Short mmCIF file of C-alpha atoms in Angstrom, two decimals:
data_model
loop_
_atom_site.label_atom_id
_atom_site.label_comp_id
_atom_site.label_asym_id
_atom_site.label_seq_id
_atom_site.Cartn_x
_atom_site.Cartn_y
_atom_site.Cartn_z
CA UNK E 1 0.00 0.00 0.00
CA UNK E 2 1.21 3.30 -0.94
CA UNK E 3 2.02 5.98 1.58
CA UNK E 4 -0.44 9.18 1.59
CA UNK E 5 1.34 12.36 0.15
CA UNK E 6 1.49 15.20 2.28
CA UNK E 7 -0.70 18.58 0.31
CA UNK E 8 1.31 21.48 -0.57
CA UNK E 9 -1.60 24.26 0.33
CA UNK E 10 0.14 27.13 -0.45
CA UNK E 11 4.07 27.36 -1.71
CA UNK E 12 6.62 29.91 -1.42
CA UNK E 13 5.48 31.86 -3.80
CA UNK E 14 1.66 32.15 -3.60
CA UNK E 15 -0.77 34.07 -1.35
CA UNK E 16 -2.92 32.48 0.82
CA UNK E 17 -6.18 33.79 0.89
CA UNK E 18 -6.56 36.71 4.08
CA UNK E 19 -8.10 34.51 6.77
CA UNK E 20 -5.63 31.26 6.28
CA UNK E 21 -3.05 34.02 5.92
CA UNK E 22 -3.59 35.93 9.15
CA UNK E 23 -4.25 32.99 11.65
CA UNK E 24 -1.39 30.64 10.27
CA UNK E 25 0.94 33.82 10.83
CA UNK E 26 -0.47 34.92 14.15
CA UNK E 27 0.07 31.05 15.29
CA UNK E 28 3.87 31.34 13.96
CA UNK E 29 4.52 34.99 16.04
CA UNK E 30 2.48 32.91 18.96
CA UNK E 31 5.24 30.02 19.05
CA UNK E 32 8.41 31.65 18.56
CA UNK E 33 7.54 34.18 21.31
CA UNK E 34 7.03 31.01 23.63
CA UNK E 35 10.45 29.50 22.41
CA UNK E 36 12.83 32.68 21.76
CA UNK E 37 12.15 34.41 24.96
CA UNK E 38 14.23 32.18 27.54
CA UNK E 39 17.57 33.58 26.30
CA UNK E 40 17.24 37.34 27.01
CA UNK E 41 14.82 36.85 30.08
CA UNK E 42 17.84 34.92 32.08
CA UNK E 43 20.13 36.81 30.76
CA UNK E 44 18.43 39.92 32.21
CA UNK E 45 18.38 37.94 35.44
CA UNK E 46 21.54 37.04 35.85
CA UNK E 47 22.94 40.52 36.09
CA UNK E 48 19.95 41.93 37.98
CA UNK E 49 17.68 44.36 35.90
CA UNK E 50 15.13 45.82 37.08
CA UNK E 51 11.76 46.21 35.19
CA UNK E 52 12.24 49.45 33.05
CA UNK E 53 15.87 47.97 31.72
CA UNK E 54 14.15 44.44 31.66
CA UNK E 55 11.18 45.73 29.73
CA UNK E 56 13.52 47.52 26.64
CA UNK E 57 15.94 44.41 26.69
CA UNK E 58 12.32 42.38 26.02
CA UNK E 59 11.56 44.64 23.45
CA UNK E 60 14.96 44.73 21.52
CA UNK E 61 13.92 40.49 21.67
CA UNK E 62 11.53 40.80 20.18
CA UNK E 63 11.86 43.00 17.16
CA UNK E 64 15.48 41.26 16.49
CA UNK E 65 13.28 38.29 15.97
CA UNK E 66 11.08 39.79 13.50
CA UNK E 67 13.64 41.38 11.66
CA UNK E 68 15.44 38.83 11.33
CA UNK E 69 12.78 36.57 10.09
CA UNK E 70 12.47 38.70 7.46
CA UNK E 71 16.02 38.68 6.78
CA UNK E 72 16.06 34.97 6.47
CA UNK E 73 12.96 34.55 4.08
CA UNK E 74 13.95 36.74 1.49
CA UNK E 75 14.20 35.69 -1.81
CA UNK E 76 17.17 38.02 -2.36
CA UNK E 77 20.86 36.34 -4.22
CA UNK E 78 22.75 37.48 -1.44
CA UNK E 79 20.81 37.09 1.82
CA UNK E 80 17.78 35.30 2.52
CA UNK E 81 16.88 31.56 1.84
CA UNK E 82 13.82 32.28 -0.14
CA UNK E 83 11.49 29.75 2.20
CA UNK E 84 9.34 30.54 5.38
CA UNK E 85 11.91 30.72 7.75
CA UNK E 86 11.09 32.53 10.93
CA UNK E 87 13.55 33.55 13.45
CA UNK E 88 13.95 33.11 17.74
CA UNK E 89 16.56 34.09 19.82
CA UNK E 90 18.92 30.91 20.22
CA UNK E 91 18.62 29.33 23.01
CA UNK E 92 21.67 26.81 22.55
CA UNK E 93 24.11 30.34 22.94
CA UNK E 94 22.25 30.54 26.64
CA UNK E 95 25.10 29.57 28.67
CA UNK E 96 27.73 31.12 26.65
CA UNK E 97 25.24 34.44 27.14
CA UNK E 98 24.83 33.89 30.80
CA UNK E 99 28.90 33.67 31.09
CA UNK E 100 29.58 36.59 29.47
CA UNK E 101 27.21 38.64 31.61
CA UNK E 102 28.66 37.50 35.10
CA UNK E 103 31.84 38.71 33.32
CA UNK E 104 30.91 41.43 31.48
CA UNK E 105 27.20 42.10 32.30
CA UNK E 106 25.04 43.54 28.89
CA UNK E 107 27.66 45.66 27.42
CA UNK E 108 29.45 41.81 26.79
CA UNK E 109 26.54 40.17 26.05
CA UNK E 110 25.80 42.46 23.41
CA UNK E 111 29.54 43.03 22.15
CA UNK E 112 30.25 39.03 21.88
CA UNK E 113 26.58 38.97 19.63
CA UNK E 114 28.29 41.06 17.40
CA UNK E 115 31.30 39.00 17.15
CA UNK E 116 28.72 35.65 16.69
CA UNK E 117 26.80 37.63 14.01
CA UNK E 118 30.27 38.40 12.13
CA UNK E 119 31.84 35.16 12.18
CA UNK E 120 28.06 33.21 11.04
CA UNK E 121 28.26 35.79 7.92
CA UNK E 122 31.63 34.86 7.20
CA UNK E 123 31.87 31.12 7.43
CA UNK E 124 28.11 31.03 6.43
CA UNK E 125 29.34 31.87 2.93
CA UNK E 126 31.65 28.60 3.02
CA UNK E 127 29.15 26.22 4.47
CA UNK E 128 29.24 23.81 1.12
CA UNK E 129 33.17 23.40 1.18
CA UNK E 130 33.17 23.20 5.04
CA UNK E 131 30.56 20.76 5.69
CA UNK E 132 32.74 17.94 5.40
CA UNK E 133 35.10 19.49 8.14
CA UNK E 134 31.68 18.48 10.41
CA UNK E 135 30.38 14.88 10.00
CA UNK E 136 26.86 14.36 11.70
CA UNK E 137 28.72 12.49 14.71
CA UNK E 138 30.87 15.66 15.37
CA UNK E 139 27.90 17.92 15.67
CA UNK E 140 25.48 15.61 16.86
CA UNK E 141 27.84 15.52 19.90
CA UNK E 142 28.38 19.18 19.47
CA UNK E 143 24.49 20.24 20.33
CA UNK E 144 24.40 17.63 23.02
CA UNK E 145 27.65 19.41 24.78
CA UNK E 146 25.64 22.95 24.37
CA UNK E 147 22.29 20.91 26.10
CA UNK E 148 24.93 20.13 29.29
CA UNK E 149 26.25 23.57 29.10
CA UNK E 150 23.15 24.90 30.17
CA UNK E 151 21.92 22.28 32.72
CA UNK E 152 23.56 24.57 35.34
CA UNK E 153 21.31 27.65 34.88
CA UNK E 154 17.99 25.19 34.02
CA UNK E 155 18.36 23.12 37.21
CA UNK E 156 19.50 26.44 39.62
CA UNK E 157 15.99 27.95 38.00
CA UNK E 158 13.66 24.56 38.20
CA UNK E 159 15.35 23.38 41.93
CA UNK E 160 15.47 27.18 43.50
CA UNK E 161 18.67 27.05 44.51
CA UNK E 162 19.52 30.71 43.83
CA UNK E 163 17.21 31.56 47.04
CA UNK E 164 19.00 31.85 50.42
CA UNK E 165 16.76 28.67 51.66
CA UNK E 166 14.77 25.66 50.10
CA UNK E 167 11.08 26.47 49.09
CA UNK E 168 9.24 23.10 48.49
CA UNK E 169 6.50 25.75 47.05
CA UNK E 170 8.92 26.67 44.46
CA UNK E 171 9.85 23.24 43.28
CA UNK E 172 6.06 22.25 43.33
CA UNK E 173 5.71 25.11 41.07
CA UNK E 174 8.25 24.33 38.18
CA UNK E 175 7.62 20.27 38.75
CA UNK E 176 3.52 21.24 37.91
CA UNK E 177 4.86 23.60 35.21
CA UNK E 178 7.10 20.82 33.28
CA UNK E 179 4.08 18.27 33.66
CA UNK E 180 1.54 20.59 31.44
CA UNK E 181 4.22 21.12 29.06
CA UNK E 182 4.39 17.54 28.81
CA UNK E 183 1.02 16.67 28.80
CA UNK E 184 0.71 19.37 26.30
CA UNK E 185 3.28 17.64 24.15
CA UNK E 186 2.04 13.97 24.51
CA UNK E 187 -1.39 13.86 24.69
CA UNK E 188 -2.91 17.48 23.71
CA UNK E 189 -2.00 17.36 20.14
CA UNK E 190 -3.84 20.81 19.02
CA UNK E 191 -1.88 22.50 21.75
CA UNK E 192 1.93 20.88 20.85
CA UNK E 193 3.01 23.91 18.75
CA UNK E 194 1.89 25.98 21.70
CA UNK E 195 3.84 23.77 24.50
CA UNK E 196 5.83 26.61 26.12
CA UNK E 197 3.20 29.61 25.43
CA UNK E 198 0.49 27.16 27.24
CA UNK E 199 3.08 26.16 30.44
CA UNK E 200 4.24 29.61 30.49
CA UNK E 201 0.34 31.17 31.07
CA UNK E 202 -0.27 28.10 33.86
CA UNK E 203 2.69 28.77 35.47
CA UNK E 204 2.34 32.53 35.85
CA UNK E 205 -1.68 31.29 37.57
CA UNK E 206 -0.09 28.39 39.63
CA UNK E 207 2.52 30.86 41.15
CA UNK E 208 -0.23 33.19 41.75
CA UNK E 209 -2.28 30.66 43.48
CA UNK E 210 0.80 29.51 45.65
CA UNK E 211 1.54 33.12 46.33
CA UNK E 212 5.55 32.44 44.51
CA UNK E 213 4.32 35.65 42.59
CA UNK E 214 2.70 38.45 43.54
CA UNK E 215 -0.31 39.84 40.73
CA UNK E 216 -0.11 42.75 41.85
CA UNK E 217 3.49 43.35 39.98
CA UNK E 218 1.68 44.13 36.99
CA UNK E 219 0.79 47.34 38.57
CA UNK E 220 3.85 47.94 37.87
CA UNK E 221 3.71 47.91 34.02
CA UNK E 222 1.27 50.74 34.58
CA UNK E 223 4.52 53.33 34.39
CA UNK E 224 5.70 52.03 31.14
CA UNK E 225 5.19 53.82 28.42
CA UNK E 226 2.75 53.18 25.86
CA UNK E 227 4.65 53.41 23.24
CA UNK E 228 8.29 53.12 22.78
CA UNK E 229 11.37 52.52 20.30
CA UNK E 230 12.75 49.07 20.85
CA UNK E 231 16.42 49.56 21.53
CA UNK E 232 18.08 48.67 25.24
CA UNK E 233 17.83 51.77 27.22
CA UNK E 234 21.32 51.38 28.60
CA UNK E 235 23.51 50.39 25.38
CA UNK E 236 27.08 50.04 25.56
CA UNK E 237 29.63 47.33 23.83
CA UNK E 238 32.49 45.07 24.88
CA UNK E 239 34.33 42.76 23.94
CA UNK E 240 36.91 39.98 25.51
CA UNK E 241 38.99 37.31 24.21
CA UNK E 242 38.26 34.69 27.19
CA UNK E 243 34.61 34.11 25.45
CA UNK E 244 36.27 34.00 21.76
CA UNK E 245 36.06 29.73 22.03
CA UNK E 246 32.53 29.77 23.64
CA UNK E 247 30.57 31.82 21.47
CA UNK E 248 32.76 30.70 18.37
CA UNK E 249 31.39 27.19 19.44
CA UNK E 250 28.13 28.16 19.46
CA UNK E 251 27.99 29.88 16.33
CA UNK E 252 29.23 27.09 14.27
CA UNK E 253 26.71 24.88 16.36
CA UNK E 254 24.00 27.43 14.93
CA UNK E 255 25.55 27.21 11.65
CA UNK E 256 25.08 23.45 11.44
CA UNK E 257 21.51 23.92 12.87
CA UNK E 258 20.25 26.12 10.14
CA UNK E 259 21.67 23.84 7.49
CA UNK E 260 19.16 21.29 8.59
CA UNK E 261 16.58 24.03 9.56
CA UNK E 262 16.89 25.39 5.35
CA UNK E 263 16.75 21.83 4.42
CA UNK E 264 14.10 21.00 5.93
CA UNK E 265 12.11 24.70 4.42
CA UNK E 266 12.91 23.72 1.22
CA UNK E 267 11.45 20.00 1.41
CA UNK E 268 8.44 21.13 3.23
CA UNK E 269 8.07 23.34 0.50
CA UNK E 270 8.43 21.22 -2.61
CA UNK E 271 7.37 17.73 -2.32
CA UNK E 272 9.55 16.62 -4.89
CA UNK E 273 12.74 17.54 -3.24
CA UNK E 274 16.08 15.20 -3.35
CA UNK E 275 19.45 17.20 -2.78
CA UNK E 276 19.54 20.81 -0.81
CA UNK E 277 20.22 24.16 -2.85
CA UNK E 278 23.54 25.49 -1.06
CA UNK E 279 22.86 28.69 -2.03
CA UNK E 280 19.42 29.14 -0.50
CA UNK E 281 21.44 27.78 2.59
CA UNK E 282 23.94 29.69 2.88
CA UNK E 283 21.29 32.96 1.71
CA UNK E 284 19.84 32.62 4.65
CA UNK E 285 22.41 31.97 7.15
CA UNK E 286 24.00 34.99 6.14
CA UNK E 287 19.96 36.75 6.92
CA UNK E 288 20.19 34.80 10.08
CA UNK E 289 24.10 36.56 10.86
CA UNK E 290 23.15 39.78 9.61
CA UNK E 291 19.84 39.26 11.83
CA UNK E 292 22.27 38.78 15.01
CA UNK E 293 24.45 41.51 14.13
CA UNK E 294 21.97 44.04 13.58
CA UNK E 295 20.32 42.63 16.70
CA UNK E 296 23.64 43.43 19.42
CA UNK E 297 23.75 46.37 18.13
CA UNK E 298 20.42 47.16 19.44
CA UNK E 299 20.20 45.11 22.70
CA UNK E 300 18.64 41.80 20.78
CA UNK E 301 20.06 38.37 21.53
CA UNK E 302 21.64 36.01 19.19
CA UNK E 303 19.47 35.18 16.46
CA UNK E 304 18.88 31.22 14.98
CA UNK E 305 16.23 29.45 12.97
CA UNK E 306 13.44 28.53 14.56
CA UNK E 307 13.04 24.73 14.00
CA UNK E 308 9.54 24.44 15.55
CA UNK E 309 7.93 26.50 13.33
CA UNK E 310 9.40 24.56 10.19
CA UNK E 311 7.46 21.54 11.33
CA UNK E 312 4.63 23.52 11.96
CA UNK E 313 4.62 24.90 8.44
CA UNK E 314 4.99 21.64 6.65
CA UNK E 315 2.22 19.72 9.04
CA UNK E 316 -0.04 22.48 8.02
CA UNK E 317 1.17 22.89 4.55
CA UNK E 318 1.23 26.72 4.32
CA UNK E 319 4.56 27.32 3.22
CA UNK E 320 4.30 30.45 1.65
CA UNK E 321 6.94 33.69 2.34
CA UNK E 322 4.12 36.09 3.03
CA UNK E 323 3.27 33.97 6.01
CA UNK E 324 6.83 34.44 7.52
CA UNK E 325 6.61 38.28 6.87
CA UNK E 326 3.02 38.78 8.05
CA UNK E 327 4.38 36.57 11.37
CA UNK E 328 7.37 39.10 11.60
CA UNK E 329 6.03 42.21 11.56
CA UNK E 330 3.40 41.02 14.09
CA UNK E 331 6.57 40.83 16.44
CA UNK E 332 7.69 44.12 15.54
CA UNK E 333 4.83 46.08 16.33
CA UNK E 334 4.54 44.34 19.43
CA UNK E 335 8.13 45.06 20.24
CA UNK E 336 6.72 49.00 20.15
CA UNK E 337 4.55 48.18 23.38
CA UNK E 338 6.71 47.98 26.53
CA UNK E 339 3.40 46.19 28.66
CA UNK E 340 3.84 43.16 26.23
CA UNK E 341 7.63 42.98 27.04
CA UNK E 342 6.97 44.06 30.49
CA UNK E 343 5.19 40.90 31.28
CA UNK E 344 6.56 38.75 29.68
CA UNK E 345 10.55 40.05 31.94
CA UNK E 346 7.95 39.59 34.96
CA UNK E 347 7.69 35.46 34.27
CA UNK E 348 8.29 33.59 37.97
CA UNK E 349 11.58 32.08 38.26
CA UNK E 350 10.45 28.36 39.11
CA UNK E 351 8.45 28.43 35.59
CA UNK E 352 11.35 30.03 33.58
CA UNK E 353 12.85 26.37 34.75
CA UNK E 354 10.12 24.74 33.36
CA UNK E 355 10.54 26.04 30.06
CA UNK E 356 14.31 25.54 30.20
CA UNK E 357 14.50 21.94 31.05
CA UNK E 358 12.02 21.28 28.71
CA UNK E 359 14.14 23.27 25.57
CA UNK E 360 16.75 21.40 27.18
CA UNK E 361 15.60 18.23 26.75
CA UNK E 362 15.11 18.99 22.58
CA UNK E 363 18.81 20.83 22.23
CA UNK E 364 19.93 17.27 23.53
CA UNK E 365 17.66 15.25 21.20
CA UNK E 366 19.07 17.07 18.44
CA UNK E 367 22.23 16.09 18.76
CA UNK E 368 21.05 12.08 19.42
CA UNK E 369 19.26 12.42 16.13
CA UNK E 370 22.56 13.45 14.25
CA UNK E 371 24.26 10.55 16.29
CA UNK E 372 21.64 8.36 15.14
CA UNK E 373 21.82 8.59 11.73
CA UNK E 374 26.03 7.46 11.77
CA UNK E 375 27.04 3.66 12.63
CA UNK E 376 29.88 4.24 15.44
CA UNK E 377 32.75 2.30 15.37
CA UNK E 378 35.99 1.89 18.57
CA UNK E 379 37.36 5.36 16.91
CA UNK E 380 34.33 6.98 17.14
CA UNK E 381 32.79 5.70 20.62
CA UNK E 382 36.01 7.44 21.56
CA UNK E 383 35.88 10.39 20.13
CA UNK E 384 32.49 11.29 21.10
CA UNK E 385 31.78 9.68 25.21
CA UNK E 386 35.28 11.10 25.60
CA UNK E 387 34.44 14.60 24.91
CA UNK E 388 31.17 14.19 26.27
CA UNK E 389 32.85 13.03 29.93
CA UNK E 390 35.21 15.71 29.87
CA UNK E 391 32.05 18.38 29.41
CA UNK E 392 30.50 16.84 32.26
CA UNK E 393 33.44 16.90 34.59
CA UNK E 394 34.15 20.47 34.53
CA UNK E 395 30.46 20.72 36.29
CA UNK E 396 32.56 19.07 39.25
CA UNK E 397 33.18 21.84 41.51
CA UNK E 398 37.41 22.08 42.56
CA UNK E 399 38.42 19.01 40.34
CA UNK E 400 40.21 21.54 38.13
CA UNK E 401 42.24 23.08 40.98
CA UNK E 402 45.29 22.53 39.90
CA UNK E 403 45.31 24.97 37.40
CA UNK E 404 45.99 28.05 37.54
CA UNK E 405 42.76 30.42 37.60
CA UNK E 406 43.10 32.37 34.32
CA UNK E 407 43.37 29.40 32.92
CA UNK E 408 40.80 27.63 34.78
CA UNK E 409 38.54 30.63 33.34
CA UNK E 410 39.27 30.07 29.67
CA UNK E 411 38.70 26.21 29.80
CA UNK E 412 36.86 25.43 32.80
CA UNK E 413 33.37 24.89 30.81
CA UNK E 414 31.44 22.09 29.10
CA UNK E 415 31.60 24.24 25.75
CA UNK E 416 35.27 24.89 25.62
CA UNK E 417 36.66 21.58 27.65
CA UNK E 418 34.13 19.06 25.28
CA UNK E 419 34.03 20.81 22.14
CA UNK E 420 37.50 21.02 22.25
CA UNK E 421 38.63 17.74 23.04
CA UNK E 422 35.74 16.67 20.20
CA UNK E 423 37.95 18.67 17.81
CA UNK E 424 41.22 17.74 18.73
CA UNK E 425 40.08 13.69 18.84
CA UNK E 426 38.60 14.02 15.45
CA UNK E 427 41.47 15.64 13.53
CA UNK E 428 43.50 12.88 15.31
CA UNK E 429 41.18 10.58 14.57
CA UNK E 430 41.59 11.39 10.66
CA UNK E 431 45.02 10.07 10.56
CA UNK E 432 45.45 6.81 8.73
CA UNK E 433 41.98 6.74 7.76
CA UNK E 434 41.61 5.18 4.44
CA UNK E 435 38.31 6.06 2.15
CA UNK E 436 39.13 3.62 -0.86
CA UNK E 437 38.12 0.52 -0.89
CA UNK E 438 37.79 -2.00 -4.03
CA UNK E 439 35.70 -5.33 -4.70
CA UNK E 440 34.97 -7.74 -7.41
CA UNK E 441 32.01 -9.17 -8.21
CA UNK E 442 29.93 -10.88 -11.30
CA UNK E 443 26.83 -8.58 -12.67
CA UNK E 444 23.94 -11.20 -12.90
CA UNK E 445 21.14 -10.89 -10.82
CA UNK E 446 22.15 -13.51 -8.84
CA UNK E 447 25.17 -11.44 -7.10
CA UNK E 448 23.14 -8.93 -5.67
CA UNK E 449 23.28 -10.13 -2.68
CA UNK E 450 26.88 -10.00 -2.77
CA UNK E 451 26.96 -6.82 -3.49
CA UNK E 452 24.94 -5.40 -0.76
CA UNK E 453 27.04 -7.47 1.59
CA UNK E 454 30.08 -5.83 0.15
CA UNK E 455 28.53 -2.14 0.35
CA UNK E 456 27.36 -3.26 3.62
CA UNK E 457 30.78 -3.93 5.14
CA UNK E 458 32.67 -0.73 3.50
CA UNK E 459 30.21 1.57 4.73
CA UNK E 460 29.86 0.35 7.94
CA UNK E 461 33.76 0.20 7.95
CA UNK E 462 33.70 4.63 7.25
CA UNK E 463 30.77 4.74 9.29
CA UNK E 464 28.69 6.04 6.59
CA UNK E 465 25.05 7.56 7.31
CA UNK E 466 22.34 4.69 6.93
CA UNK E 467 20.16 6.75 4.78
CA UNK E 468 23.26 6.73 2.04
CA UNK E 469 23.75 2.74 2.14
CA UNK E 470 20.77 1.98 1.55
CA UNK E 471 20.44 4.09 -1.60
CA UNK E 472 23.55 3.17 -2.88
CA UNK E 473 22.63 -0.05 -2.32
CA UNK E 474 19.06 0.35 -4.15
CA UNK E 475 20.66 2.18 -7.15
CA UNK E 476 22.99 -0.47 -7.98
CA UNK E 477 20.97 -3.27 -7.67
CA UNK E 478 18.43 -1.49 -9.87
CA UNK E 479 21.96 -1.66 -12.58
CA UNK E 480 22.60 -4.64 -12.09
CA UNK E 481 18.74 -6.18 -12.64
#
């Protein structure tokens, strides 16, 4: 029995008609303000803001997002992918974010988003000579070091062990929290693209209920302004050196994430698809680094595709640009009302968990799913469980005491200590490595089977992705017959 092709509604290129048009976008702005907002709401946290500062850092959020989803839909040569492609501040870069404001505060923050936003432009132009430089088992095992990087901040949000004393209340909160957001995503099906929006709303009424927040802080939104430009009230830029390896990590991380992410635009779009267009790739990874750039510069966080809303798109089969436009200017003009921002800085602490082990738990599935797709030999079990173990350790408090404390600065995090150790390991790993291999066989039908054997055993020998045997494996036998 043939499998059921998915409809195409509306492409790229057409207009859906006003209603299907309006409510497909508003339900795109809906999700990636549940997703994207994480990032710059602990970062403002970390150092401390209070609501006004809070409020415009909110706002710069969330018109960097709509830009930016603009930026990466465009159907322009030079930037832009051409597909639906909606943007959301990345939550992988959180703990790289969250260490460069204990250093540095915003001014660092905003100075290393610069620096992410310039280096994605520049080796987002390369990404079709470089992609062999990362194999799915080096950045599977990249985006499942960035999911242990920030386990630290997730866990000190969902246990409450910032406060000065255990509050059972406050655990009860985020545990009750995570379980709608997982009942949400298991068994609520019409409200799984709204997972985070939905836990988000019941967590701000359970807190109220258990008096962890006080309602009557939205009083306070009442000396906002009504209207207001969306830049960071207190901009200033800096830079150091000491976060050069963190936030480079995370960039190429995002890098390898949008790859997928305009992949998976472009086959959602046409349902004939078989090979990616690089240049619609690397189009709109240079929207998505001009989308960070533009967005430091303002008080925005780092910019990335926003993966959800891909799936959403082809499930739905609305694929057209003008949805992704309509979606981002939605954000804009909210980003012009400091209330909307304003309550969304005033989410309660145990529920910001909530939503951060839960984004947790998909940064780390990513990377299983690249894993997944690779058959791991003794080199590469090594490789990637020892880079993992020394990410881990370096959440050990004192076992790196040894060394001395600038240096203990520079490597002394699951980023830099894995990532590197992946790197190093693999380019080691590359030595001696032989990718030739030869066979003889007859070319009846009746040495198939041979064949496949032999394909079998040379791929499995480079570790080649499954997928690829098995069409190479098809293909010939299809000569052969």
């Amino acid at each position: 029995m043939g499998s059921k092709k998915k409809t195409m509604l509306y492409s790229a290129d057409q207009t859906p008609p006003k209603g299907p048009l309006f409510f497909s976008s508003l339900q795109h702005m809906l999700l990636v303000v549940s997703l994207g907002m994480a990032l710059p709401i602990s970062v403002g946290r970390t150092v401390g803001l209070d609501l006004t500062l809070s409020t415009s850092l909110l706002s710069a959020a969330l018109f960097s997002m709509g830009i930016t989803g603009i930026l990466q839909t465009l159907p322009n040569k030079y930037v832009g992918s051409g597909f639906q492609s909606m943007s959301a501040s990345d939550s992988a870069a959180l703990a790289a974010c969250v260490m460069a404001a204990q250093i540095g505060g915003i001014p660092l923050v905003l100075g290393m988003t610069i620096f992410s936003g310039v280096l994605k432009g520049i080796l987002g132009s390369f990404t079709f000579k470089l992609r062999k430089l990362f194999p799915p088992e080096v950045t599977g095992t990249m985006i499942f070091i960035l999911g242990i990087s920030i386990l630290p901040t997730g866990l000190k949000y969902f246990l409450g062990t910032s406060l000065p004393e255990f509050n059972p209340t406050h655990l009860f909160v985020a545990v009750i929290t995570l379980v709608v957001m997982l009942a949400c995503t298991l068994f609520i099906k019409p409200l799984k693209p709204y997972t985070a929006l939905v836990g988000i709303l019941f967590g701000f009424i359970i807190s109220a209920i258990t008096g962890i927040f006080d309602i009557s802080s939205f009083g306070q939104l009442a000396d906002q302004p009504i209207i207001e430009f969306p830049i960071y009230k207190d901009l200033s830029y800096s830079f150091n050196p000491q976060l050069l390896i963190p936030f480079s990590v995370v960039t190429i991380a995002a890098i390898v994430d949008n790859i997928g992410d305009y992949s998976s635009s472009q086959s959602a779009d046409n349902p004939k698809f078989e090979k990616p267009d690089w240049k619609s790739i690397e189009g709109g990874i240079r929207g998505s680094a001009l989308g960070s750039f533009i967005a430091g510069f303002i008080g925005g966080p780092i910019q990335s595709t926003a993966t959800t809303n891909i799936g959403i798109a082809s499930a739905s089969g609305i694929t057209s640009r003008k949805v992704a436009y309509l979606a981002s200017g939605m954000l804009i003009v909210a980003a012009f009302f400091p209330m909307i921002s304003g309550a969304l800085s005033l989410i309660p602490t145990p529920v910001l968990g909530a939503v951060l082990m839960f984004s947790i738990c998909y940064i780390m599935a990513g990377g299983f799913s690249a894993l997944a797709t690779r058959s791991l030999d003794d080199k590469r079990i090594f490789v990637i469980f020892l880079s993992i173990s020394f990410a881990v350790s370096t959440l050990i408090p004192g076992l790196y005491s040894f060394l001395p404390q600038k240096v203990q600065s520079v490597l002394c995090s699951p980023m830099v200590m894995g990532v590197g150790i992946l790197l190093i390991t693999t380019l080691l790993g590359k030595i001696g490595t032989k990718r030739q291999a030869q066979f003889t066989t007859g070319t009846d039908t009746d040495d198939v089977k041979e064949v496949n054997v032999q394909i079998a055993k040379v791929c499995e020998e480079w570790c080649t992705e499954k997928d690829l045997v098995q069409k190479l494996q098809i293909s010939l036998d299809a000569i052969m017959e």
